[in-house]
Amino acid sequence: MTLGVLAAYRGRQVGATLIQSILDYYEENKNVELAEVEEIALHVHVSNQDAIRFYVSKFGFEQGEKVENYYRRVEPPHGYLLFKKLS
């Protein structure tokens, strides 16, 4: 799945609402269909510091390793793995 918010809509809580809905869904279903899910992971382009700050500061994600050549049509083609441990 790819998630992105157009620049004109940033700062209007669109991205935060989308991510929070994913976390809420997990909380509502963690003892049933999502019982084996231990973390959420995503990739962010290395130059997208705004997105990295967004995930880390608002939702408690941790920045993991750099993934070389993750993207195909972007220069540089590298991304960072971000992850959030779930309880």
mmCIF file with all atom_site columns, C-alpha atoms in Angstrom, residues 14-73:
data_model
loop_
_atom_site.group_PDB
_atom_site.id
_atom_site.type_symbol
_atom_site.label_atom_id
_atom_site.label_alt_id
_atom_site.label_comp_id
_atom_site.label_asym_id
_atom_site.label_entity_id
_atom_site.label_seq_id
_atom_site.pdbx_PDB_ins_code
_atom_site.Cartn_x
_atom_site.Cartn_y
_atom_site.Cartn_z
_atom_site.occupancy
_atom_site.B_iso_or_equiv
_atom_site.pdbx_formal_charge
_atom_site.auth_seq_id
_atom_site.auth_comp_id
_atom_site.auth_asym_id
_atom_site.auth_atom_id
_atom_site.pdbx_PDB_model_num
ATOM 1  C CA . VAL A 1 14 ? -5.279 14.063  6.635   1.00 0.00 ? 14 VAL A CA 1
ATOM 2  C CA . GLY A 1 15 ? -2.176 11.897  7.084   1.00 0.00 ? 15 GLY A CA 1
ATOM 3  C CA . ALA A 1 16 ? -2.546 11.784  10.860  1.00 0.00 ? 16 ALA A CA 1
ATOM 4  C CA . THR A 1 17 ? -6.170 10.680  10.511  1.00 0.00 ? 17 THR A CA 1
ATOM 5  C CA . LEU A 1 18 ? -5.213 7.911   8.089   1.00 0.00 ? 18 LEU A CA 1
ATOM 6  C CA . ILE A 1 19 ? -2.397 6.579   10.289  1.00 0.00 ? 19 ILE A CA 1
ATOM 7  C CA . GLN A 1 20 ? -4.525 6.847   13.434  1.00 0.00 ? 20 GLN A CA 1
ATOM 8  C CA . SER A 1 21 ? -7.290 4.858   11.735  1.00 0.00 ? 21 SER A CA 1
ATOM 9  C CA . ILE A 1 22 ? -4.791 2.054   11.037  1.00 0.00 ? 22 ILE A CA 1
ATOM 10 C CA . LEU A 1 23 ? -3.621 2.071   14.661  1.00 0.00 ? 23 LEU A CA 1
ATOM 11 C CA . ASP A 1 24 ? -7.226 2.160   15.912  1.00 0.00 ? 24 ASP A CA 1
ATOM 12 C CA . TYR A 1 25 ? -8.127 -0.786  13.693  1.00 0.00 ? 25 TYR A CA 1
ATOM 13 C CA . TYR A 1 26 ? -5.218 -2.709  15.160  1.00 0.00 ? 26 TYR A CA 1
ATOM 14 C CA . GLU A 1 27 ? -6.325 -1.902  18.725  1.00 0.00 ? 27 GLU A CA 1
ATOM 15 C CA . GLU A 1 28 ? -9.884 -3.046  17.986  1.00 0.00 ? 28 GLU A CA 1
ATOM 16 C CA . ASN A 1 29 ? -8.723 -6.323  16.398  1.00 0.00 ? 29 ASN A CA 1
ATOM 17 C CA . LYS A 1 30 ? -5.458 -7.203  18.156  1.00 0.00 ? 30 LYS A CA 1
ATOM 18 C CA . ASN A 1 31 ? -6.996 -10.061 20.106  1.00 0.00 ? 31 ASN A CA 1
ATOM 19 C CA . VAL A 1 32 ? -8.774 -11.574 17.128  1.00 0.00 ? 32 VAL A CA 1
ATOM 20 C CA . GLU A 1 33 ? -7.643 -11.399 13.523  1.00 0.00 ? 33 GLU A CA 1
ATOM 21 C CA . LEU A 1 34 ? -4.473 -9.387  14.236  1.00 0.00 ? 34 LEU A CA 1
ATOM 22 C CA . ALA A 1 35 ? -3.290 -11.406 17.237  1.00 0.00 ? 35 ALA A CA 1
ATOM 23 C CA . GLU A 1 36 ? 0.004  -12.306 15.565  1.00 0.00 ? 36 GLU A CA 1
ATOM 24 C CA . VAL A 1 37 ? 0.882  -8.787  14.371  1.00 0.00 ? 37 VAL A CA 1
ATOM 25 C CA . GLU A 1 38 ? 3.853  -7.470  16.363  1.00 0.00 ? 38 GLU A CA 1
ATOM 26 C CA . GLU A 1 39 ? 4.837  -4.312  14.481  1.00 0.00 ? 39 GLU A CA 1
ATOM 27 C CA . ILE A 1 40 ? 3.940  -1.930  11.697  1.00 0.00 ? 40 ILE A CA 1
ATOM 28 C CA . ALA A 1 41 ? 6.678  -1.079  9.212   1.00 0.00 ? 41 ALA A CA 1
ATOM 29 C CA . LEU A 1 42 ? 6.947  1.388   6.351   1.00 0.00 ? 42 LEU A CA 1
ATOM 30 C CA . HIS A 1 43 ? 9.504  2.989   4.066   1.00 0.00 ? 43 HIS A CA 1
ATOM 31 C CA . VAL A 1 44 ? 10.217 6.688   3.667   1.00 0.00 ? 44 VAL A CA 1
ATOM 32 C CA . HIS A 1 45 ? 12.481 8.281   1.069   1.00 0.00 ? 45 HIS A CA 1
ATOM 33 C CA . VAL A 1 46 ? 15.821 9.359   2.568   1.00 0.00 ? 46 VAL A CA 1
ATOM 34 C CA . SER A 1 47 ? 15.210 13.014  1.672   1.00 0.00 ? 47 SER A CA 1
ATOM 35 C CA . ASN A 1 48 ? 11.724 13.160  3.188   1.00 0.00 ? 48 ASN A CA 1
ATOM 36 C CA . GLN A 1 49 ? 12.648 14.484  6.620   1.00 0.00 ? 49 GLN A CA 1
ATOM 37 C CA . ASP A 1 50 ? 9.150  15.901  7.157   1.00 0.00 ? 50 ASP A CA 1
ATOM 38 C CA . ALA A 1 51 ? 7.630  12.425  6.838   1.00 0.00 ? 51 ALA A CA 1
ATOM 39 C CA . ILE A 1 52 ? 10.263 10.889  9.102   1.00 0.00 ? 52 ILE A CA 1
ATOM 40 C CA . ARG A 1 53 ? 9.580  13.527  11.781  1.00 0.00 ? 53 ARG A CA 1
ATOM 41 C CA . PHE A 1 54 ? 5.823  13.009  11.331  1.00 0.00 ? 54 PHE A CA 1
ATOM 42 C CA . TYR A 1 55 ? 5.960  9.248   11.944  1.00 0.00 ? 55 TYR A CA 1
ATOM 43 C CA . VAL A 1 56 ? 8.516  9.442   14.757  1.00 0.00 ? 56 VAL A CA 1
ATOM 44 C CA . SER A 1 57 ? 7.119  12.377  16.735  1.00 0.00 ? 57 SER A CA 1
ATOM 45 C CA . LYS A 1 58 ? 3.382  11.857  16.286  1.00 0.00 ? 58 LYS A CA 1
ATOM 46 C CA . PHE A 1 59 ? 3.145  8.078   16.279  1.00 0.00 ? 59 PHE A CA 1
ATOM 47 C CA . GLY A 1 60 ? 6.238  6.709   17.985  1.00 0.00 ? 60 GLY A CA 1
ATOM 48 C CA . PHE A 1 61 ? 7.839  5.014   14.998  1.00 0.00 ? 61 PHE A CA 1
ATOM 49 C CA . GLU A 1 62 ? 11.571 4.329   15.162  1.00 0.00 ? 62 GLU A CA 1
ATOM 50 C CA . GLN A 1 63 ? 13.925 4.932   12.260  1.00 0.00 ? 63 GLN A CA 1
ATOM 51 C CA . GLY A 1 64 ? 15.647 1.745   11.207  1.00 0.00 ? 64 GLY A CA 1
ATOM 52 C CA . GLU A 1 65 ? 18.135 0.831   8.551   1.00 0.00 ? 65 GLU A CA 1
ATOM 53 C CA . LYS A 1 66 ? 18.678 2.525   5.227   1.00 0.00 ? 66 LYS A CA 1
ATOM 54 C CA . VAL A 1 67 ? 17.378 0.363   2.383   1.00 0.00 ? 67 VAL A CA 1
ATOM 55 C CA . GLU A 1 68 ? 19.541 0.833   -0.704  1.00 0.00 ? 68 GLU A CA 1
ATOM 56 C CA . ASN A 1 69 ? 17.780 1.041   -4.095  1.00 0.00 ? 69 ASN A CA 1
ATOM 57 C CA . TYR A 1 70 ? 14.275 0.710   -2.638  1.00 0.00 ? 70 TYR A CA 1
ATOM 58 C CA . TYR A 1 71 ? 12.696 3.192   -5.062  1.00 0.00 ? 71 TYR A CA 1
ATOM 59 C CA . ARG A 1 72 ? 12.805 2.837   -8.844  1.00 0.00 ? 72 ARG A CA 1
ATOM 60 C CA . ARG A 1 73 ? 12.017 6.276   -10.258 1.00 0.00 ? 73 ARG A CA 1
#
